[in-house]
Amino acid sequence: KQFINGVWVDKTALIYQNGKWENMRVYFFKNGNQFADITGGWTKQAGSSNWSQGSFSITNSELVLSVANSSIRATTAANVNLENIKTLYIKVTKSFDVVGTWVCSVTVGSLASKTLVTGLNKIDVSSINSGKIVFMAQSDSSNSLNISEVYGEG
């Protein structure tokens, strides 16, 4: 936002990159970087045994939620500021059938949620000011949910 003539006006920030104008991005995870100054890092979510049986790891390139007849939640350790972000993007490199994958709610109460599939997924977070980003996976067989990027755009 920009303050012009006594009024706050919405503005879009762009960056010129690779020969074209693109929206500015705020990263929450990319190439193993947890952006801890923004997210507090990424961690396995504590809770009932129903949601803590799988495993969570961070590689040099991905967040990995592994399940085998179990379920798991991984979350940002801190609430993230989403005030100027309209869309949250999650790049999934490996998923499994939609029935077994429940993923991404922002904050407790699931203010925004989406079932993730392999590829780039978008979630409208324009009405959310802050919250934790939570990924969930559940399966009756051995599977993993691998996420290579999590970022927001205004």
Short mmCIF file of N, CA and C in Angstrom, two decimals:
data_model
loop_
_atom_site.label_atom_id
_atom_site.label_comp_id
_atom_site.label_asym_id
_atom_site.label_seq_id
_atom_site.Cartn_x
_atom_site.Cartn_y
_atom_site.Cartn_z
N LYS A 1 0.85 -1.18 0.00
CA LYS A 1 0.00 0.00 0.00
C LYS A 1 0.89 1.24 0.00
N GLN A 2 0.33 2.29 -0.55
CA GLN A 2 1.04 3.56 -0.59
C GLN A 2 0.08 4.66 -0.13
N PHE A 3 0.59 5.57 0.70
CA PHE A 3 -0.22 6.67 1.21
C PHE A 3 -0.15 7.83 0.23
N ILE A 4 -1.27 8.13 -0.46
CA ILE A 4 -1.31 9.17 -1.48
C ILE A 4 -2.46 10.13 -1.16
N ASN A 5 -2.14 11.41 -1.05
CA ASN A 5 -3.15 12.45 -0.77
C ASN A 5 -4.06 12.09 0.41
N GLY A 6 -3.45 11.58 1.48
CA GLY A 6 -4.21 11.28 2.69
C GLY A 6 -5.00 9.99 2.67
N VAL A 7 -4.78 9.14 1.64
CA VAL A 7 -5.54 7.89 1.51
C VAL A 7 -4.57 6.74 1.22
N TRP A 8 -4.80 5.58 1.85
CA TRP A 8 -4.02 4.39 1.53
C TRP A 8 -4.55 3.78 0.24
N VAL A 9 -3.65 3.56 -0.71
CA VAL A 9 -4.01 3.02 -2.02
C VAL A 9 -3.26 1.71 -2.25
N ASP A 10 -3.98 0.67 -2.73
CA ASP A 10 -3.33 -0.60 -3.04
C ASP A 10 -2.40 -0.42 -4.23
N LYS A 11 -1.20 -0.94 -4.12
CA LYS A 11 -0.22 -0.91 -5.20
C LYS A 11 0.36 -2.32 -5.36
N THR A 12 0.71 -2.66 -6.58
CA THR A 12 1.33 -3.94 -6.86
C THR A 12 2.82 -3.73 -7.07
N ALA A 13 3.65 -4.47 -6.34
CA ALA A 13 5.09 -4.39 -6.50
C ALA A 13 5.54 -5.41 -7.54
N LEU A 14 6.31 -4.94 -8.51
CA LEU A 14 6.81 -5.82 -9.56
C LEU A 14 8.33 -5.78 -9.58
N ILE A 15 8.94 -6.82 -10.11
CA ILE A 15 10.38 -6.89 -10.29
C ILE A 15 10.65 -7.33 -11.71
N TYR A 16 11.66 -6.71 -12.34
CA TYR A 16 12.02 -7.07 -13.71
C TYR A 16 13.05 -8.20 -13.64
N GLN A 17 12.66 -9.37 -14.15
CA GLN A 17 13.50 -10.55 -14.01
C GLN A 17 13.38 -11.40 -15.26
N ASN A 18 14.51 -11.84 -15.78
CA ASN A 18 14.54 -12.69 -16.98
C ASN A 18 13.79 -12.07 -18.15
N GLY A 19 13.92 -10.76 -18.32
CA GLY A 19 13.33 -10.08 -19.46
C GLY A 19 11.84 -9.78 -19.36
N LYS A 20 11.25 -9.94 -18.17
CA LYS A 20 9.83 -9.64 -18.03
C LYS A 20 9.53 -9.15 -16.62
N TRP A 21 8.42 -8.45 -16.48
CA TRP A 21 7.97 -7.97 -15.18
C TRP A 21 7.21 -9.09 -14.47
N GLU A 22 7.55 -9.34 -13.21
CA GLU A 22 6.89 -10.38 -12.42
C GLU A 22 6.49 -9.82 -11.07
N ASN A 23 5.48 -10.43 -10.47
CA ASN A 23 5.07 -10.04 -9.12
C ASN A 23 6.19 -10.34 -8.13
N MET A 24 6.31 -9.49 -7.12
CA MET A 24 7.27 -9.74 -6.04
C MET A 24 6.80 -10.95 -5.25
N ARG A 25 7.73 -11.75 -4.82
CA ARG A 25 7.40 -12.96 -4.05
C ARG A 25 8.00 -12.89 -2.66
N VAL A 26 7.26 -13.44 -1.72
CA VAL A 26 7.77 -13.64 -0.37
C VAL A 26 7.88 -15.14 -0.19
N TYR A 27 9.11 -15.62 0.00
CA TYR A 27 9.33 -17.07 0.12
C TYR A 27 9.24 -17.51 1.58
N PHE A 28 8.62 -18.68 1.76
CA PHE A 28 8.54 -19.33 3.06
C PHE A 28 9.36 -20.62 3.07
N PHE A 29 9.65 -21.16 1.88
CA PHE A 29 10.54 -22.31 1.73
C PHE A 29 10.98 -22.40 0.27
N LYS A 30 12.29 -22.61 0.06
CA LYS A 30 12.83 -22.84 -1.29
C LYS A 30 14.23 -23.40 -1.17
N ASN A 31 14.51 -24.47 -1.92
CA ASN A 31 15.85 -25.07 -1.98
C ASN A 31 16.46 -25.33 -0.59
N GLY A 32 15.65 -25.83 0.31
CA GLY A 32 16.13 -26.14 1.65
C GLY A 32 16.15 -24.94 2.59
N ASN A 33 15.98 -23.74 2.06
CA ASN A 33 15.98 -22.54 2.89
C ASN A 33 14.61 -22.42 3.56
N GLN A 34 14.60 -22.44 4.88
CA GLN A 34 13.36 -22.37 5.65
C GLN A 34 12.90 -20.93 5.89
N PHE A 35 13.69 -19.95 5.50
CA PHE A 35 13.38 -18.55 5.72
C PHE A 35 12.92 -18.34 7.17
N ALA A 36 13.77 -18.82 8.09
CA ALA A 36 13.45 -18.85 9.51
C ALA A 36 13.14 -17.48 10.09
N ASP A 37 13.70 -16.41 9.50
CA ASP A 37 13.40 -15.07 10.01
C ASP A 37 11.93 -14.71 9.79
N ILE A 38 11.28 -15.37 8.84
CA ILE A 38 9.86 -15.13 8.56
C ILE A 38 8.98 -16.24 9.16
N THR A 39 9.42 -17.50 9.01
CA THR A 39 8.60 -18.65 9.40
C THR A 39 8.88 -19.19 10.80
N GLY A 40 10.02 -18.86 11.35
CA GLY A 40 10.45 -19.48 12.60
C GLY A 40 11.00 -20.87 12.33
N GLY A 41 11.09 -21.25 11.06
CA GLY A 41 11.51 -22.60 10.66
C GLY A 41 10.28 -23.47 10.44
N TRP A 42 10.50 -24.66 9.96
CA TRP A 42 9.43 -25.64 9.73
C TRP A 42 9.62 -26.81 10.69
N THR A 43 8.52 -27.32 11.23
CA THR A 43 8.62 -28.37 12.24
C THR A 43 7.45 -29.34 12.14
N LYS A 44 7.65 -30.52 12.70
CA LYS A 44 6.55 -31.48 12.82
C LYS A 44 5.60 -30.94 13.87
N GLN A 45 4.31 -30.94 13.56
CA GLN A 45 3.34 -30.40 14.50
C GLN A 45 3.04 -31.41 15.59
N ALA A 46 3.18 -30.95 16.81
CA ALA A 46 2.84 -31.80 17.95
C ALA A 46 1.33 -31.92 18.04
N GLY A 47 0.87 -32.95 18.66
CA GLY A 47 -0.57 -33.12 18.82
C GLY A 47 -0.90 -34.56 19.14
N SER A 48 -2.12 -34.92 18.81
CA SER A 48 -2.56 -36.28 19.12
C SER A 48 -1.74 -37.29 18.34
N SER A 49 -1.72 -38.51 18.84
CA SER A 49 -0.94 -39.56 18.19
C SER A 49 -1.44 -39.82 16.77
N ASN A 50 -2.70 -39.51 16.50
CA ASN A 50 -3.23 -39.69 15.15
C ASN A 50 -2.48 -38.87 14.12
N TRP A 51 -1.93 -37.72 14.53
CA TRP A 51 -1.27 -36.83 13.59
C TRP A 51 0.24 -36.80 13.75
N SER A 52 0.79 -37.70 14.50
CA SER A 52 2.24 -37.64 14.70
C SER A 52 2.94 -38.96 14.39
N GLN A 53 2.29 -39.85 13.68
CA GLN A 53 2.89 -41.16 13.42
C GLN A 53 3.82 -41.16 12.22
N GLY A 54 3.61 -40.27 11.26
CA GLY A 54 4.47 -40.19 10.09
C GLY A 54 5.76 -39.46 10.44
N SER A 55 6.60 -39.26 9.42
CA SER A 55 7.85 -38.54 9.68
C SER A 55 7.93 -37.30 8.80
N PHE A 56 8.69 -36.32 9.29
CA PHE A 56 8.87 -35.06 8.59
C PHE A 56 10.36 -34.78 8.51
N SER A 57 10.83 -34.43 7.30
CA SER A 57 12.24 -34.08 7.15
C SER A 57 12.38 -32.92 6.18
N ILE A 58 13.53 -32.27 6.27
CA ILE A 58 13.86 -31.17 5.37
C ILE A 58 15.16 -31.53 4.68
N THR A 59 15.12 -31.63 3.36
CA THR A 59 16.32 -31.94 2.59
C THR A 59 16.90 -30.63 2.04
N ASN A 60 17.93 -30.75 1.22
CA ASN A 60 18.50 -29.55 0.59
C ASN A 60 17.54 -28.92 -0.41
N SER A 61 16.48 -29.64 -0.77
CA SER A 61 15.58 -29.10 -1.79
C SER A 61 14.10 -29.19 -1.45
N GLU A 62 13.72 -29.97 -0.42
CA GLU A 62 12.29 -30.20 -0.20
C GLU A 62 11.90 -30.36 1.26
N LEU A 63 10.62 -30.04 1.52
CA LEU A 63 9.95 -30.47 2.74
C LEU A 63 9.36 -31.83 2.42
N VAL A 64 9.58 -32.84 3.25
CA VAL A 64 9.11 -34.19 2.95
C VAL A 64 8.28 -34.71 4.12
N LEU A 65 6.99 -35.01 3.84
CA LEU A 65 6.10 -35.62 4.82
C LEU A 65 5.91 -37.07 4.39
N SER A 66 6.44 -38.01 5.16
CA SER A 66 6.37 -39.43 4.81
C SER A 66 5.37 -40.14 5.71
N VAL A 67 4.55 -40.98 5.08
CA VAL A 67 3.54 -41.73 5.82
C VAL A 67 3.52 -43.18 5.36
N ALA A 68 3.18 -44.07 6.27
CA ALA A 68 2.99 -45.48 5.97
C ALA A 68 1.92 -45.98 6.94
N ASN A 69 0.68 -46.04 6.46
CA ASN A 69 -0.46 -46.36 7.31
C ASN A 69 -0.49 -45.41 8.52
N SER A 70 -0.29 -44.13 8.23
CA SER A 70 -0.19 -43.13 9.28
C SER A 70 -0.54 -41.75 8.72
N SER A 71 -0.33 -40.75 9.54
CA SER A 71 -0.57 -39.37 9.14
C SER A 71 0.45 -38.46 9.79
N ILE A 72 0.60 -37.27 9.23
CA ILE A 72 1.60 -36.32 9.73
C ILE A 72 1.16 -34.90 9.39
N ARG A 73 1.53 -33.97 10.24
CA ARG A 73 1.36 -32.54 9.97
C ARG A 73 2.72 -31.87 10.14
N ALA A 74 3.01 -30.94 9.24
CA ALA A 74 4.21 -30.10 9.37
C ALA A 74 3.74 -28.66 9.27
N THR A 75 4.39 -27.77 10.00
CA THR A 75 3.92 -26.40 10.10
C THR A 75 5.08 -25.41 10.24
N THR A 76 4.79 -24.16 9.91
CA THR A 76 5.75 -23.11 10.25
C THR A 76 5.74 -23.00 11.77
N ALA A 77 6.90 -22.76 12.35
CA ALA A 77 6.98 -22.66 13.81
C ALA A 77 6.31 -21.38 14.30
N ALA A 78 6.30 -20.35 13.48
CA ALA A 78 5.72 -19.06 13.85
C ALA A 78 4.56 -18.71 12.92
N ASN A 79 3.69 -17.84 13.38
CA ASN A 79 2.69 -17.26 12.49
C ASN A 79 3.43 -16.43 11.45
N VAL A 80 2.99 -16.51 10.20
CA VAL A 80 3.60 -15.71 9.14
C VAL A 80 2.68 -14.56 8.78
N ASN A 81 3.27 -13.43 8.42
CA ASN A 81 2.51 -12.26 8.04
C ASN A 81 2.03 -12.42 6.60
N LEU A 82 0.73 -12.45 6.41
CA LEU A 82 0.12 -12.61 5.08
C LEU A 82 -0.65 -11.36 4.68
N GLU A 83 -0.45 -10.28 5.41
CA GLU A 83 -1.26 -9.07 5.23
C GLU A 83 -1.25 -8.55 3.80
N ASN A 84 -0.12 -8.56 3.13
CA ASN A 84 -0.03 -8.04 1.77
C ASN A 84 0.07 -9.14 0.73
N ILE A 85 -0.28 -10.34 1.11
CA ILE A 85 -0.22 -11.49 0.20
C ILE A 85 -1.64 -11.90 -0.17
N LYS A 86 -1.89 -12.02 -1.46
CA LYS A 86 -3.21 -12.42 -1.94
C LYS A 86 -3.28 -13.91 -2.24
N THR A 87 -2.15 -14.46 -2.72
CA THR A 87 -2.14 -15.87 -3.13
C THR A 87 -0.93 -16.57 -2.55
N LEU A 88 -1.15 -17.75 -1.98
CA LEU A 88 -0.09 -18.61 -1.50
C LEU A 88 0.12 -19.70 -2.55
N TYR A 89 1.38 -19.92 -2.94
CA TYR A 89 1.73 -20.93 -3.94
C TYR A 89 2.52 -22.04 -3.28
N ILE A 90 2.17 -23.28 -3.60
CA ILE A 90 2.87 -24.45 -3.08
C ILE A 90 3.25 -25.32 -4.27
N LYS A 91 4.56 -25.50 -4.47
CA LYS A 91 5.04 -26.33 -5.58
C LYS A 91 5.32 -27.73 -5.05
N VAL A 92 4.50 -28.69 -5.50
CA VAL A 92 4.59 -30.07 -5.04
C VAL A 92 5.30 -30.89 -6.11
N THR A 93 6.37 -31.58 -5.72
CA THR A 93 7.10 -32.41 -6.67
C THR A 93 6.69 -33.87 -6.60
N LYS A 94 6.07 -34.26 -5.49
CA LYS A 94 5.58 -35.63 -5.37
C LYS A 94 4.36 -35.64 -4.45
N SER A 95 3.30 -36.27 -4.93
CA SER A 95 2.09 -36.40 -4.15
C SER A 95 1.55 -37.81 -4.37
N PHE A 96 0.40 -38.08 -3.81
CA PHE A 96 -0.25 -39.35 -4.07
C PHE A 96 -1.74 -39.10 -4.20
N ASP A 97 -2.50 -40.13 -4.43
CA ASP A 97 -3.92 -39.95 -4.76
C ASP A 97 -4.62 -38.98 -3.82
N VAL A 98 -5.53 -38.22 -4.40
CA VAL A 98 -6.22 -37.15 -3.68
C VAL A 98 -6.90 -37.66 -2.42
N VAL A 99 -7.43 -38.87 -2.45
CA VAL A 99 -8.10 -39.43 -1.28
C VAL A 99 -7.16 -39.47 -0.09
N GLY A 100 -5.88 -39.71 -0.33
CA GLY A 100 -4.92 -39.85 0.77
C GLY A 100 -4.17 -38.60 1.13
N THR A 101 -4.37 -37.51 0.43
CA THR A 101 -3.59 -36.30 0.70
C THR A 101 -4.50 -35.17 1.15
N TRP A 102 -4.32 -34.73 2.39
CA TRP A 102 -5.04 -33.56 2.87
C TRP A 102 -3.97 -32.53 3.17
N VAL A 103 -4.05 -31.41 2.54
CA VAL A 103 -2.93 -30.50 2.71
C VAL A 103 -3.33 -29.06 2.78
N CYS A 104 -2.58 -28.34 3.47
CA CYS A 104 -2.47 -26.90 3.59
C CYS A 104 -3.69 -26.17 4.09
N SER A 105 -3.70 -25.95 5.35
CA SER A 105 -4.63 -24.96 5.87
C SER A 105 -3.78 -23.88 6.52
N VAL A 106 -4.23 -22.67 6.42
CA VAL A 106 -3.52 -21.56 7.03
C VAL A 106 -4.24 -21.22 8.33
N THR A 107 -3.55 -21.33 9.42
CA THR A 107 -3.99 -21.11 10.79
C THR A 107 -5.00 -22.15 11.26
N VAL A 108 -5.13 -22.24 12.56
CA VAL A 108 -6.11 -23.12 13.16
C VAL A 108 -7.49 -22.63 12.74
N GLY A 109 -8.36 -23.52 12.39
CA GLY A 109 -9.67 -23.13 11.92
C GLY A 109 -9.78 -23.19 10.42
N SER A 110 -8.70 -23.55 9.77
CA SER A 110 -8.67 -23.72 8.31
C SER A 110 -9.32 -22.56 7.59
N LEU A 111 -8.74 -21.40 7.72
CA LEU A 111 -9.28 -20.22 7.06
C LEU A 111 -9.15 -20.33 5.54
N ALA A 112 -8.17 -21.08 5.07
CA ALA A 112 -8.02 -21.36 3.64
C ALA A 112 -7.43 -22.75 3.53
N SER A 113 -7.93 -23.55 2.61
CA SER A 113 -7.38 -24.89 2.48
C SER A 113 -7.51 -25.38 1.05
N LYS A 114 -6.73 -26.39 0.72
CA LYS A 114 -6.73 -26.95 -0.63
C LYS A 114 -6.09 -28.32 -0.57
N THR A 115 -6.64 -29.24 -1.33
CA THR A 115 -5.98 -30.53 -1.51
C THR A 115 -4.90 -30.34 -2.57
N LEU A 116 -3.67 -30.69 -2.23
CA LEU A 116 -2.56 -30.46 -3.14
C LEU A 116 -2.36 -31.63 -4.09
N VAL A 117 -1.95 -31.30 -5.30
CA VAL A 117 -1.60 -32.29 -6.32
C VAL A 117 -0.20 -31.95 -6.82
N THR A 118 0.43 -32.87 -7.51
CA THR A 118 1.75 -32.61 -8.06
C THR A 118 1.67 -31.43 -9.03
N GLY A 119 2.59 -30.48 -8.89
CA GLY A 119 2.59 -29.27 -9.70
C GLY A 119 2.45 -28.04 -8.82
N LEU A 120 2.09 -26.92 -9.42
CA LEU A 120 1.94 -25.66 -8.69
C LEU A 120 0.50 -25.49 -8.24
N ASN A 121 0.31 -25.34 -6.93
CA ASN A 121 -1.01 -25.18 -6.32
C ASN A 121 -1.15 -23.76 -5.80
N LYS A 122 -2.35 -23.19 -5.92
CA LYS A 122 -2.61 -21.82 -5.47
C LYS A 122 -3.73 -21.82 -4.45
N ILE A 123 -3.56 -20.98 -3.41
CA ILE A 123 -4.59 -20.81 -2.39
C ILE A 123 -4.82 -19.32 -2.18
N ASP A 124 -6.06 -18.90 -2.23
CA ASP A 124 -6.43 -17.51 -1.98
C ASP A 124 -6.34 -17.25 -0.48
N VAL A 125 -5.42 -16.36 -0.08
CA VAL A 125 -5.27 -16.00 1.33
C VAL A 125 -5.50 -14.50 1.53
N SER A 126 -6.19 -13.87 0.59
CA SER A 126 -6.36 -12.42 0.61
C SER A 126 -7.12 -11.91 1.84
N SER A 127 -7.91 -12.75 2.46
CA SER A 127 -8.67 -12.31 3.64
C SER A 127 -7.99 -12.69 4.96
N ILE A 128 -6.76 -13.19 4.89
CA ILE A 128 -6.04 -13.63 6.09
C ILE A 128 -4.86 -12.71 6.35
N ASN A 129 -4.73 -12.20 7.57
CA ASN A 129 -3.63 -11.31 7.91
C ASN A 129 -2.39 -12.05 8.38
N SER A 130 -2.58 -13.15 9.12
CA SER A 130 -1.44 -13.93 9.59
C SER A 130 -1.92 -15.30 10.03
N GLY A 131 -0.98 -16.22 10.13
CA GLY A 131 -1.30 -17.56 10.58
C GLY A 131 -0.17 -18.51 10.28
N LYS A 132 -0.30 -19.72 10.76
CA LYS A 132 0.68 -20.76 10.47
C LYS A 132 0.29 -21.47 9.18
N ILE A 133 1.28 -21.85 8.41
CA ILE A 133 1.05 -22.65 7.21
C ILE A 133 1.24 -24.10 7.63
N VAL A 134 0.22 -24.92 7.40
CA VAL A 134 0.23 -26.31 7.86
C VAL A 134 0.02 -27.24 6.67
N PHE A 135 0.88 -28.25 6.56
CA PHE A 135 0.71 -29.28 5.54
C PHE A 135 0.36 -30.59 6.24
N MET A 136 -0.60 -31.32 5.68
CA MET A 136 -1.04 -32.58 6.26
C MET A 136 -0.99 -33.68 5.20
N ALA A 137 -0.63 -34.87 5.60
CA ALA A 137 -0.66 -36.02 4.70
C ALA A 137 -1.12 -37.24 5.49
N GLN A 138 -1.89 -38.09 4.84
CA GLN A 138 -2.39 -39.31 5.47
C GLN A 138 -2.52 -40.38 4.40
N SER A 139 -2.12 -41.61 4.73
CA SER A 139 -2.24 -42.69 3.76
C SER A 139 -2.28 -44.03 4.48
N ASP A 140 -2.95 -44.98 3.86
CA ASP A 140 -2.98 -46.35 4.37
C ASP A 140 -1.82 -47.18 3.82
N SER A 141 -1.01 -46.58 2.93
CA SER A 141 0.17 -47.27 2.40
C SER A 141 1.37 -46.33 2.48
N SER A 142 2.52 -46.78 2.04
CA SER A 142 3.75 -45.99 2.11
C SER A 142 3.77 -44.94 1.01
N ASN A 143 3.76 -43.66 1.40
CA ASN A 143 3.75 -42.54 0.46
C ASN A 143 4.48 -41.36 1.05
N SER A 144 4.75 -40.36 0.20
CA SER A 144 5.31 -39.11 0.72
C SER A 144 4.76 -37.94 -0.07
N LEU A 145 4.70 -36.83 0.62
CA LEU A 145 4.34 -35.55 0.02
C LEU A 145 5.61 -34.72 0.04
N ASN A 146 6.09 -34.31 -1.14
CA ASN A 146 7.33 -33.54 -1.25
C ASN A 146 7.00 -32.16 -1.80
N ILE A 147 7.47 -31.13 -1.08
CA ILE A 147 7.18 -29.74 -1.44
C ILE A 147 8.50 -29.02 -1.65
N SER A 148 8.68 -28.42 -2.84
CA SER A 148 9.95 -27.76 -3.15
C SER A 148 9.91 -26.25 -2.93
N GLU A 149 8.73 -25.64 -3.04
CA GLU A 149 8.63 -24.19 -2.84
C GLU A 149 7.31 -23.83 -2.18
N VAL A 150 7.38 -22.84 -1.29
CA VAL A 150 6.18 -22.24 -0.71
C VAL A 150 6.44 -20.73 -0.73
N TYR A 151 5.57 -20.00 -1.44
CA TYR A 151 5.76 -18.56 -1.51
C TYR A 151 4.42 -17.85 -1.69
N GLY A 152 4.43 -16.55 -1.42
CA GLY A 152 3.24 -15.75 -1.57
C GLY A 152 3.48 -14.59 -2.52
N GLU A 153 2.39 -14.14 -3.17
CA GLU A 153 2.44 -12.97 -4.04
C GLU A 153 1.29 -12.05 -3.69
N GLY A 154 1.52 -10.74 -3.83
CA GLY A 154 0.51 -9.75 -3.50
C GLY A 154 -0.45 -9.44 -4.60
#
